[in-house]
Structure formats: C-alpha cells, structure tokens
Amino acid sequence: MYQKILVAHDGSPGAFAALTAALDLAARLEAEIHMVSVTQLPAFPGTMDEVIEEQDEGRRHFQPVVDRAKKLAALKGLTLEAHVLPGHPVKVIADFVRDRAFDLLVVGFMGHSAVYNSLIGSTTDRLVNHAPSAVLVVK
Amino acid sequence: MENVWLITALWVGLALAAALLSVRFAVSVALTEIVVGAIAGNLIHLQISEWVNWLAGFGAILLTFLAGVEIDIGIVKRNFWSTMSVGLMGFFAPYLGILLFARFVYGWPWDQAQIAGIALSTTSVAVVYAVMVETGFNRTEIGKIILAACFINDLGTVMALGLVFANYNLWLLFFAVLTIIVLFLLPRLVPWFFETIGTRVSEPEIKLIFLVLLGVGGLASVAKSEAVLPAYLIGMVLAPTFARYQVIAHRMRAIAFATMTPFYFLKAGSLVQARTIITAAGLIGVYFGLKMLTKFGGILPLTKAFRFDAREGMYTTLLMCTGLTFGTISALFGLTNHIIDETQYTVLVTAVILSAVIPTLIAERWFQPDYRPLDSEQQQQQPAN
C-alpha cells in the first residue's frame, strides 16, 4: 500500500505521537520512513544576522528531536532518514513530498491557540490542503 | 526631570513586544521593531533622549560592521566582472535616477535629493540571503554572484553616505589615511590578538573591535563623514577572521540585538508620521516605483549580458530591488543631520519598507527559477548524527 512515508515533526508532543504512528505503519507495511523538520526563517529580515541565528537555533532545536526519533525507529528495527530544511513549513513540506514522491504524509495535531487557528489556520490544516499525497493526521 | 529607568523600561518593553511578535509571526525583528516604534511614536510620543541616540547610533555601527563581516571576498574575486557590474549598477541606477528626479521634478534641494537617492539605492542583503537559503540558491553559482553583488551595491551606498556630505578638509584626509592604515593592520592584528588572548569572560576580543569601531567612527564624525562607512569596511577586511571565530560573531550579535539595535529600529520607526503616510501616499508610491524602475533599467540588461536566463534575470533584479536596514540608516542620517525634515523622512522610510516586502513577494510568487536544490540544502542543514 504505502511504500514511502514521511512524518513531519516540529518537536512537539503531538509530532512525537505522529512519529510513533508512522513508525508502526512503516514496520507493518515494510515501508521506507523519513522525517522532515522545518526551521522557519523570518520573513523580510533586516539583517543577515537574523537569518544566521535562526538557522543555528533551528539546528540546536532539532538535533535532540532527530536523535530521539532515530532511537525510536531503531527500537522497531527501522532506519529513519531525517531531514532538517529551512523555509516556510507548509510550502517546504508540500514541496518535499512532491519532489521525493512520498505516498503518505503523517502529521501530528500541531496545536496553536483557538484564536490563531481561526485567524491564520493551523499548519496541519494547511498541510492537509496542500500536500500532494495522502495525509494522516494523528491526534 | 526624566526618570531614566522608567523611560528605559518603556523602550525595552517595546523591544520585547516586537521580539515576541516577530517570533509569533515569523517576521523580521528589525521590521517589527520599526512598525512597533512607528505605532508607539504616533500614539504615545516616545521620548528620544541623548542616551537613546547613543545606543541607536552604536546599534547602526554594529549592524553595518556585522553586515560587512558576512561578505565573501573570494566570490567577488572569482566573479569579478559580473559581481562588480551588477552591484555597481544596482547602486548607481537608482541613486542617480532618484537624485535627479527628486531635484528636478519635485524640486528638492540637492542635499535632500542626495539623501533620497542614497536611501533608495540600497539592496537588502538580508532579504536576498533569506530567500536564497530557503530555496537553496545560496549554494549555486548564480546565488553566490547575486549575494556578492548585493554587498557591492551596499558598499556603494555606505561610500556615498560617508563621502557625499563630508567636509573636504585636512580632517577628512587624516580620517582617510588612518582608515587605510587600520584596514591594512587589522587583518594581521586581530587574528593574532584573538589567538593570543583566548576566550575570557571579560571579552577582550569584543572590546578591541568596539574600540576600533568607535575610534575610527569618531574620526569619521569629526570629518563630517558617517561612522557606518569605516564600520562596513572594517567588517569586510575582518570577514575571513570572523569566519574562523564564529563564536565571537555570535556574541557580538547577542550584544547588538539585545541592547542596541532595538533602540535603532524603534527610533527609526518612532520618527515616522502616520499622517504623512496618508497625505503623501502618492509620493511614497512614486519613490517606490522609481526605485523598482531604475533597478530594472540598470540590472535587467546586465543579467542578459551575463547570460542569466529570462526567469533568473527577473528573479535577480527583483531581489536586488529590496532594501531595509541601509535605507533606514541613510534616511535617519539625513534627519539627524537636519538635511531632510520629518515629512521627507517618513516618505523615504515608508518607500524603503515597501521595497523590503513587495519585490520579495513578487519574486517568490512568480519568478522563482525552476531549479529546486532541496537535496543539497538538506545535507547542509541536516544535524550531525
């Protein structure tokens, strides 16, 4: 059924729940499993320093997330390939799914406040709309 | 009598609010500080005391120094003709076009027209760099050429700012000679100093850089030049050193962004008059349009001459239409030195802010070249296992 699974991970507990579900699915289907995390850079930066520091912060933030995810995958006998990319999360993840021809995207319920969700919409909502593959939302 | 602590608390509170908003909405902290400063300036009339001016001024010097530190001289050398011609045209076309338009169409006096030309001649290296990182173009040759051209463009801007309004006397000669000696000695002295002194809690490395920036900047002021000129040049000659000592650059950024640059951007925003934005909307649109038009006139033909394909040419030109930090520095220089008034300042800064946003959106939405270098970018970004 699904041969290439991608799980989007922002480091939140919801994303770890999605990772666990994705690993179970990958083990059962003997599918390839990847994880993508996105470092969001500031729009219209005034200085290069802002961009450089955000990139560094992203690496620092996601390093333990990647380490923990790989350990969880190893416990299930899987090899997890992790990718940390810069940019806008929805666009980067949707493009990555398209470019690498993943057939399933697994995302956690990435909770913002109710106000934020109603005004701007959640990352999960927008991934469901824009990802060019099947999407599994784990809550 | 002013209560310095309460006034400081107000400024720091505004800086904190701007930082939180920038994090929440993933928008530049510099841009957010300008907007928060503009709102506060118009609503509560922020008090700008001498110490605020000092912090803001030093913030501008550090911003300029840190911008210079990021230049890759090797790229400029490897792609000398394309980089220099695109960069210089990116400066001269809007500078001359807007200078002449402001002087002869709007009748601004020469000095005011000069400020308009300089403020709108800039390119935002930061906006270009962020777009490049997101798309992966910073790892391609064309991306490196565009970035290096942006540095040359901004070098033109700081040179103009430093030289156009200077008093051509013995002080300027002394400043020029001393700057040349400092630029020659620093790439030898600083690495030796960093190596010898090591990392200490008292941060002697940073104090040395501050000493040089303030000393040479002070001489620039005596010669009626601008302290950001030597700061940018000193940053450029120390770029290879700071590439090796990145932790020092990180600490300098932390000092600058926590304690100085918020005062600079908040102050720049607080001087913007909301009423003028409405009453002079037409003029703001004209200046913004002129910046785009003159950048296109200057850069697009060169991209064809250097055989960029059509989409790459448009993308490059649009990215080089952007501008923020050096544009506001130039406009604020004009206001601080009573060359332009607050109405003209508002017009120029608003046009500069528009140029930070609109060309980027157009470039990313309609002209992003087809190349998708995510694979290579991913290797760069992937944490070590």
PDB file of N, CA and C in Angstrom, chain B residues 255-328:
ATOM      1  N   ILE B 255      24.974  40.800  21.817  1.00  0.00           N
ATOM      2  CA  ILE B 255      25.066  42.126  22.453  1.00  0.00           C
ATOM      3  C   ILE B 255      24.283  43.149  21.639  1.00  0.00           C
ATOM      4  N   ALA B 256      24.509  43.134  20.322  1.00  0.00           N
ATOM      5  CA  ALA B 256      23.885  44.141  19.453  1.00  0.00           C
ATOM      6  C   ALA B 256      22.364  44.009  19.466  1.00  0.00           C
ATOM      7  N   PHE B 257      21.871  42.788  19.304  1.00  0.00           N
ATOM      8  CA  PHE B 257      20.423  42.607  19.155  1.00  0.00           C
ATOM      9  C   PHE B 257      19.676  42.712  20.486  1.00  0.00           C
ATOM     10  N   ALA B 258      20.370  42.471  21.602  1.00  0.00           N
ATOM     11  CA  ALA B 258      19.694  42.587  22.892  1.00  0.00           C
ATOM     12  C   ALA B 258      19.678  44.027  23.376  1.00  0.00           C
ATOM     13  N   THR B 259      20.766  44.758  23.132  1.00  0.00           N
ATOM     14  CA  THR B 259      20.885  46.042  23.826  1.00  0.00           C
ATOM     15  C   THR B 259      20.955  47.277  22.926  1.00  0.00           C
ATOM     16  N   MET B 260      21.251  47.105  21.655  1.00  0.00           N
ATOM     17  CA  MET B 260      21.467  48.317  20.845  1.00  0.00           C
ATOM     18  C   MET B 260      20.556  48.441  19.640  1.00  0.00           C
ATOM     19  N   THR B 261      20.508  47.398  18.805  1.00  0.00           N
ATOM     20  CA  THR B 261      19.740  47.555  17.556  1.00  0.00           C
ATOM     21  C   THR B 261      18.241  47.791  17.806  1.00  0.00           C
ATOM     22  N   PRO B 262      17.633  47.251  18.897  1.00  0.00           N
ATOM     23  CA  PRO B 262      16.220  47.594  19.117  1.00  0.00           C
ATOM     24  C   PRO B 262      16.018  49.101  19.247  1.00  0.00           C
ATOM     25  N   PHE B 263      16.974  49.783  19.911  1.00  0.00           N
ATOM     26  CA  PHE B 263      16.855  51.239  20.053  1.00  0.00           C
ATOM     27  C   PHE B 263      16.947  51.907  18.681  1.00  0.00           C
ATOM     28  N   TYR B 264      17.802  51.355  17.824  1.00  0.00           N
ATOM     29  CA  TYR B 264      17.948  51.940  16.499  1.00  0.00           C
ATOM     30  C   TYR B 264      16.648  51.789  15.683  1.00  0.00           C
ATOM     31  N   PHE B 265      16.135  50.548  15.608  1.00  0.00           N
ATOM     32  CA  PHE B 265      14.953  50.325  14.765  1.00  0.00           C
ATOM     33  C   PHE B 265      13.694  50.972  15.368  1.00  0.00           C
ATOM     34  N   LEU B 266      13.566  50.913  16.716  1.00  0.00           N
ATOM     35  CA  LEU B 266      12.413  51.571  17.341  1.00  0.00           C
ATOM     36  C   LEU B 266      12.457  53.081  17.095  1.00  0.00           C
ATOM     37  N   LYS B 267      13.658  53.651  17.223  1.00  0.00           N
ATOM     38  CA  LYS B 267      13.798  55.086  16.978  1.00  0.00           C
ATOM     39  C   LYS B 267      13.464  55.401  15.513  1.00  0.00           C
ATOM     40  N   ALA B 268      14.003  54.575  14.596  1.00  0.00           N
ATOM     41  CA  ALA B 268      13.734  54.812  13.161  1.00  0.00           C
ATOM     42  C   ALA B 268      12.228  54.792  12.897  1.00  0.00           C
ATOM     43  N   GLY B 269      11.520  53.869  13.557  1.00  0.00           N
ATOM     44  CA  GLY B 269      10.076  53.781  13.360  1.00  0.00           C
ATOM     45  C   GLY B 269       9.330  54.917  14.036  1.00  0.00           C
ATOM     46  N   SER B 270       9.808  55.312  15.217  1.00  0.00           N
ATOM     47  CA  SER B 270       9.065  56.311  16.001  1.00  0.00           C
ATOM     48  C   SER B 270       9.030  57.669  15.314  1.00  0.00           C
ATOM     49  N   LEU B 271       9.954  57.908  14.414  1.00  0.00           N
ATOM     50  CA  LEU B 271      10.006  59.202  13.728  1.00  0.00           C
ATOM     51  C   LEU B 271       9.135  59.239  12.474  1.00  0.00           C
ATOM     52  N   VAL B 272       8.525  58.099  12.154  1.00  0.00           N
ATOM     53  CA  VAL B 272       7.615  58.047  11.004  1.00  0.00           C
ATOM     54  C   VAL B 272       6.281  58.655  11.421  1.00  0.00           C
ATOM     55  N   GLN B 273       5.759  59.583  10.620  1.00  0.00           N
ATOM     56  CA  GLN B 273       4.492  60.254  10.954  1.00  0.00           C
ATOM     57  C   GLN B 273       3.345  59.557  10.225  1.00  0.00           C
ATOM     58  N   ALA B 274       2.408  59.025  11.009  1.00  0.00           N
ATOM     59  CA  ALA B 274       1.285  58.294  10.406  1.00  0.00           C
ATOM     60  C   ALA B 274       0.510  59.183   9.435  1.00  0.00           C
ATOM     61  N   ARG B 275       0.309  60.455   9.822  1.00  0.00           N
ATOM     62  CA  ARG B 275      -0.481  61.351   8.977  1.00  0.00           C
ATOM     63  C   ARG B 275       0.176  61.536   7.608  1.00  0.00           C
ATOM     64  N   THR B 276       1.517  61.602   7.624  1.00  0.00           N
ATOM     65  CA  THR B 276       2.239  61.830   6.358  1.00  0.00           C
ATOM     66  C   THR B 276       2.097  60.627   5.423  1.00  0.00           C
ATOM     67  N   ILE B 277       2.035  59.431   6.017  1.00  0.00           N
ATOM     68  CA  ILE B 277       1.897  58.234   5.170  1.00  0.00           C
ATOM     69  C   ILE B 277       0.622  58.352   4.334  1.00  0.00           C
ATOM     70  N   ILE B 278      -0.425  58.916   4.946  1.00  0.00           N
ATOM     71  CA  ILE B 278      -1.694  59.056   4.211  1.00  0.00           C
ATOM     72  C   ILE B 278      -1.633  60.232   3.233  1.00  0.00           C
ATOM     73  N   THR B 279      -1.176  61.375   3.732  1.00  0.00           N
ATOM     74  CA  THR B 279      -1.206  62.565   2.858  1.00  0.00           C
ATOM     75  C   THR B 279      -0.179  62.477   1.728  1.00  0.00           C
ATOM     76  N   ALA B 280       0.927  61.739   1.967  1.00  0.00           N
ATOM     77  CA  ALA B 280       1.969  61.669   0.922  1.00  0.00           C
ATOM     78  C   ALA B 280       2.019  60.277   0.286  1.00  0.00           C
ATOM     79  N   ALA B 281       0.884  59.577   0.323  1.00  0.00           N
ATOM     80  CA  ALA B 281       0.879  58.200  -0.214  1.00  0.00           C
ATOM     81  C   ALA B 281       1.316  58.173  -1.680  1.00  0.00           C
ATOM     82  N   GLY B 282       0.886  59.194  -2.434  1.00  0.00           N
ATOM     83  CA  GLY B 282       1.240  59.251  -3.855  1.00  0.00           C
ATOM     84  C   GLY B 282       2.752  59.360  -4.041  1.00  0.00           C
ATOM     85  N   LEU B 283       3.373  60.257  -3.273  1.00  0.00           N
ATOM     86  CA  LEU B 283       4.826  60.459  -3.390  1.00  0.00           C
ATOM     87  C   LEU B 283       5.585  59.202  -2.955  1.00  0.00           C
ATOM     88  N   ILE B 284       5.078  58.563  -1.886  1.00  0.00           N
ATOM     89  CA  ILE B 284       5.714  57.313  -1.429  1.00  0.00           C
ATOM     90  C   ILE B 284       5.669  56.284  -2.562  1.00  0.00           C
ATOM     91  N   GLY B 285       4.484  56.171  -3.200  1.00  0.00           N
ATOM     92  CA  GLY B 285       4.334  55.226  -4.311  1.00  0.00           C
ATOM     93  C   GLY B 285       5.263  55.570  -5.465  1.00  0.00           C
ATOM     94  N   VAL B 286       5.413  56.875  -5.732  1.00  0.00           N
ATOM     95  CA  VAL B 286       6.285  57.298  -6.841  1.00  0.00           C
ATOM     96  C   VAL B 286       7.742  56.911  -6.545  1.00  0.00           C
ATOM     97  N   TYR B 287       8.203  57.184  -5.305  1.00  0.00           N
ATOM     98  CA  TYR B 287       9.591  56.849  -4.965  1.00  0.00           C
ATOM     99  C   TYR B 287       9.822  55.335  -4.991  1.00  0.00           C
ATOM    100  N   PHE B 288       8.841  54.595  -4.472  1.00  0.00           N
ATOM    101  CA  PHE B 288       8.988  53.139  -4.502  1.00  0.00           C
ATOM    102  C   PHE B 288       9.026  52.646  -5.956  1.00  0.00           C
ATOM    103  N   GLY B 289       8.098  53.187  -6.781  1.00  0.00           N
ATOM    104  CA  GLY B 289       8.062  52.787  -8.187  1.00  0.00           C
ATOM    105  C   GLY B 289       9.356  53.143  -8.909  1.00  0.00           C
ATOM    106  N   LEU B 290       9.894  54.339  -8.575  1.00  0.00           N
ATOM    107  CA  LEU B 290      11.147  54.760  -9.211  1.00  0.00           C
ATOM    108  C   LEU B 290      12.306  53.851  -8.841  1.00  0.00           C
ATOM    109  N   LYS B 291      12.313  53.432  -7.585  1.00  0.00           N
ATOM    110  CA  LYS B 291      13.386  52.518  -7.171  1.00  0.00           C
ATOM    111  C   LYS B 291      13.320  51.244  -8.009  1.00  0.00           C
ATOM    112  N   MET B 292      12.114  50.699  -8.135  1.00  0.00           N
ATOM    113  CA  MET B 292      11.938  49.469  -8.923  1.00  0.00           C
ATOM    114  C   MET B 292      12.351  49.713 -10.382  1.00  0.00           C
ATOM    115  N   LEU B 293      11.861  50.819 -10.920  1.00  0.00           N
ATOM    116  CA  LEU B 293      12.090  51.118 -12.340  1.00  0.00           C
ATOM    117  C   LEU B 293      13.586  51.276 -12.634  1.00  0.00           C
ATOM    118  N   THR B 294      14.275  52.048 -11.785  1.00  0.00           N
ATOM    119  CA  THR B 294      15.689  52.298 -12.045  1.00  0.00           C
ATOM    120  C   THR B 294      16.534  51.046 -11.807  1.00  0.00           C
ATOM    121  N   LYS B 295      16.149  50.232 -10.821  1.00  0.00           N
ATOM    122  CA  LYS B 295      16.881  48.972 -10.607  1.00  0.00           C
ATOM    123  C   LYS B 295      16.685  48.071 -11.831  1.00  0.00           C
ATOM    124  N   PHE B 296      15.457  48.025 -12.321  1.00  0.00           N
ATOM    125  CA  PHE B 296      15.193  47.205 -13.507  1.00  0.00           C
ATOM    126  C   PHE B 296      16.002  47.714 -14.696  1.00  0.00           C
ATOM    127  N   GLY B 297      15.970  49.041 -14.888  1.00  0.00           N
ATOM    128  CA  GLY B 297      16.697  49.631 -16.017  1.00  0.00           C
ATOM    129  C   GLY B 297      18.185  49.342 -15.943  1.00  0.00           C
ATOM    130  N   GLY B 298      18.725  49.318 -14.734  1.00  0.00           N
ATOM    131  CA  GLY B 298      20.165  49.104 -14.588  1.00  0.00           C
ATOM    132  C   GLY B 298      20.578  47.651 -14.593  1.00  0.00           C
ATOM    133  N   ILE B 299      19.808  46.809 -13.906  1.00  0.00           N
ATOM    134  CA  ILE B 299      20.287  45.444 -13.655  1.00  0.00           C
ATOM    135  C   ILE B 299      19.806  44.434 -14.698  1.00  0.00           C
ATOM    136  N   LEU B 300      18.544  44.556 -15.119  1.00  0.00           N
ATOM    137  CA  LEU B 300      17.998  43.528 -16.026  1.00  0.00           C
ATOM    138  C   LEU B 300      18.820  43.358 -17.313  1.00  0.00           C
ATOM    139  N   PRO B 301      19.229  44.480 -17.968  1.00  0.00           N
ATOM    140  CA  PRO B 301      20.047  44.288 -19.170  1.00  0.00           C
ATOM    141  C   PRO B 301      21.369  43.568 -18.870  1.00  0.00           C
ATOM    142  N   LEU B 302      21.937  43.846 -17.692  1.00  0.00           N
ATOM    143  CA  LEU B 302      23.203  43.182 -17.349  1.00  0.00           C
ATOM    144  C   LEU B 302      23.019  41.681 -17.156  1.00  0.00           C
ATOM    145  N   THR B 303      21.879  41.294 -16.577  1.00  0.00           N
ATOM    146  CA  THR B 303      21.653  39.856 -16.393  1.00  0.00           C
ATOM    147  C   THR B 303      21.581  39.156 -17.755  1.00  0.00           C
ATOM    148  N   LYS B 304      21.055  39.880 -18.740  1.00  0.00           N
ATOM    149  CA  LYS B 304      21.028  39.307 -20.102  1.00  0.00           C
ATOM    150  C   LYS B 304      22.445  39.233 -20.658  1.00  0.00           C
ATOM    151  N   ALA B 305      23.222  40.306 -20.417  1.00  0.00           N
ATOM    152  CA  ALA B 305      24.602  40.323 -20.925  1.00  0.00           C
ATOM    153  C   ALA B 305      25.415  39.190 -20.308  1.00  0.00           C
ATOM    154  N   PHE B 306      25.144  38.863 -19.061  1.00  0.00           N
ATOM    155  CA  PHE B 306      25.889  37.785 -18.411  1.00  0.00           C
ATOM    156  C   PHE B 306      25.186  36.433 -18.552  1.00  0.00           C
ATOM    157  N   ARG B 307      24.230  36.377 -19.475  1.00  0.00           N
ATOM    158  CA  ARG B 307      23.576  35.132 -19.901  1.00  0.00           C
ATOM    159  C   ARG B 307      22.812  34.413 -18.793  1.00  0.00           C
ATOM    160  N   PHE B 308      22.220  35.194 -17.877  1.00  0.00           N
ATOM    161  CA  PHE B 308      21.238  34.597 -16.978  1.00  0.00           C
ATOM    162  C   PHE B 308      20.035  34.306 -17.863  1.00  0.00           C
ATOM    163  N   ASP B 309      19.298  33.208 -17.622  1.00  0.00           N
ATOM    164  CA  ASP B 309      18.097  33.042 -18.438  1.00  0.00           C
ATOM    165  C   ASP B 309      17.026  34.030 -17.965  1.00  0.00           C
ATOM    166  N   ALA B 310      15.926  34.131 -18.723  1.00  0.00           N
ATOM    167  CA  ALA B 310      14.958  35.216 -18.503  1.00  0.00           C
ATOM    168  C   ALA B 310      14.414  35.205 -17.074  1.00  0.00           C
ATOM    169  N   ARG B 311      14.065  34.013 -16.607  1.00  0.00           N
ATOM    170  CA  ARG B 311      13.482  33.901 -15.273  1.00  0.00           C
ATOM    171  C   ARG B 311      14.494  34.260 -14.190  1.00  0.00           C
ATOM    172  N   GLU B 312      15.731  33.768 -14.361  1.00  0.00           N
ATOM    173  CA  GLU B 312      16.800  34.086 -13.402  1.00  0.00           C
ATOM    174  C   GLU B 312      17.076  35.590 -13.386  1.00  0.00           C
ATOM    175  N   GLY B 313      17.021  36.211 -14.565  1.00  0.00           N
ATOM    176  CA  GLY B 313      17.258  37.647 -14.681  1.00  0.00           C
ATOM    177  C   GLY B 313      16.217  38.446 -13.922  1.00  0.00           C
ATOM    178  N   MET B 314      14.949  38.083 -14.109  1.00  0.00           N
ATOM    179  CA  MET B 314      13.863  38.776 -13.401  1.00  0.00           C
ATOM    180  C   MET B 314      13.981  38.566 -11.893  1.00  0.00           C
ATOM    181  N   TYR B 315      14.282  37.321 -11.522  1.00  0.00           N
ATOM    182  CA  TYR B 315      14.407  36.953 -10.108  1.00  0.00           C
ATOM    183  C   TYR B 315      15.530  37.775  -9.458  1.00  0.00           C
ATOM    184  N   THR B 316      16.699  37.820 -10.130  1.00  0.00           N
ATOM    185  CA  THR B 316      17.844  38.567  -9.617  1.00  0.00           C
ATOM    186  C   THR B 316      17.490  40.050  -9.468  1.00  0.00           C
ATOM    187  N   THR B 317      16.876  40.601 -10.516  1.00  0.00           N
ATOM    188  CA  THR B 317      16.562  42.029 -10.498  1.00  0.00           C
ATOM    189  C   THR B 317      15.575  42.362  -9.383  1.00  0.00           C
ATOM    190  N   LEU B 318      14.538  41.532  -9.250  1.00  0.00           N
ATOM    191  CA  LEU B 318      13.545  41.782  -8.193  1.00  0.00           C
ATOM    192  C   LEU B 318      14.178  41.708  -6.814  1.00  0.00           C
ATOM    193  N   LEU B 319      15.027  40.703  -6.601  1.00  0.00           N
ATOM    194  CA  LEU B 319      15.665  40.585  -5.283  1.00  0.00           C
ATOM    195  C   LEU B 319      16.551  41.793  -4.995  1.00  0.00           C
ATOM    196  N   MET B 320      17.187  42.317  -6.048  1.00  0.00           N
ATOM    197  CA  MET B 320      18.058  43.482  -5.832  1.00  0.00           C
ATOM    198  C   MET B 320      17.269  44.784  -5.703  1.00  0.00           C
ATOM    199  N   CYS B 321      15.945  44.719  -5.893  1.00  0.00           N
ATOM    200  CA  CYS B 321      15.090  45.900  -5.641  1.00  0.00           C
ATOM    201  C   CYS B 321      14.770  46.049  -4.156  1.00  0.00           C
ATOM    202  N   THR B 322      15.098  45.050  -3.345  1.00  0.00           N
ATOM    203  CA  THR B 322      14.729  45.086  -1.931  1.00  0.00           C
ATOM    204  C   THR B 322      15.641  46.051  -1.158  1.00  0.00           C
ATOM    205  N   GLY B 323      15.274  46.348   0.071  1.00  0.00           N
ATOM    206  CA  GLY B 323      16.114  47.229   0.894  1.00  0.00           C
ATOM    207  C   GLY B 323      15.442  47.460   2.224  1.00  0.00           C
ATOM    208  N   LEU B 324      16.231  47.570   3.281  1.00  0.00           N
ATOM    209  CA  LEU B 324      15.638  47.917   4.571  1.00  0.00           C
ATOM    210  C   LEU B 324      16.650  48.653   5.452  1.00  0.00           C
ATOM    211  N   THR B 325      17.651  47.920   5.955  1.00  0.00           N
ATOM    212  CA  THR B 325      18.500  48.486   7.007  1.00  0.00           C
ATOM    213  C   THR B 325      19.299  49.702   6.524  1.00  0.00           C
ATOM    214  N   PHE B 326      20.029  49.555   5.408  1.00  0.00           N
ATOM    215  CA  PHE B 326      20.843  50.684   4.944  1.00  0.00           C
ATOM    216  C   PHE B 326      19.967  51.834   4.457  1.00  0.00           C
ATOM    217  N   GLY B 327      18.766  51.502   3.978  1.00  0.00           N
ATOM    218  CA  GLY B 327      17.833  52.553   3.565  1.00  0.00           C
ATOM    219  C   GLY B 327      17.412  53.400   4.757  1.00  0.00           C
ATOM    220  N   THR B 328      17.080  52.722   5.876  1.00  0.00           N
ATOM    221  CA  THR B 328      16.668  53.485   7.058  1.00  0.00           C
ATOM    222  C   THR B 328      17.868  54.217   7.670  1.00  0.00           C
TER     223      THR B 328
END
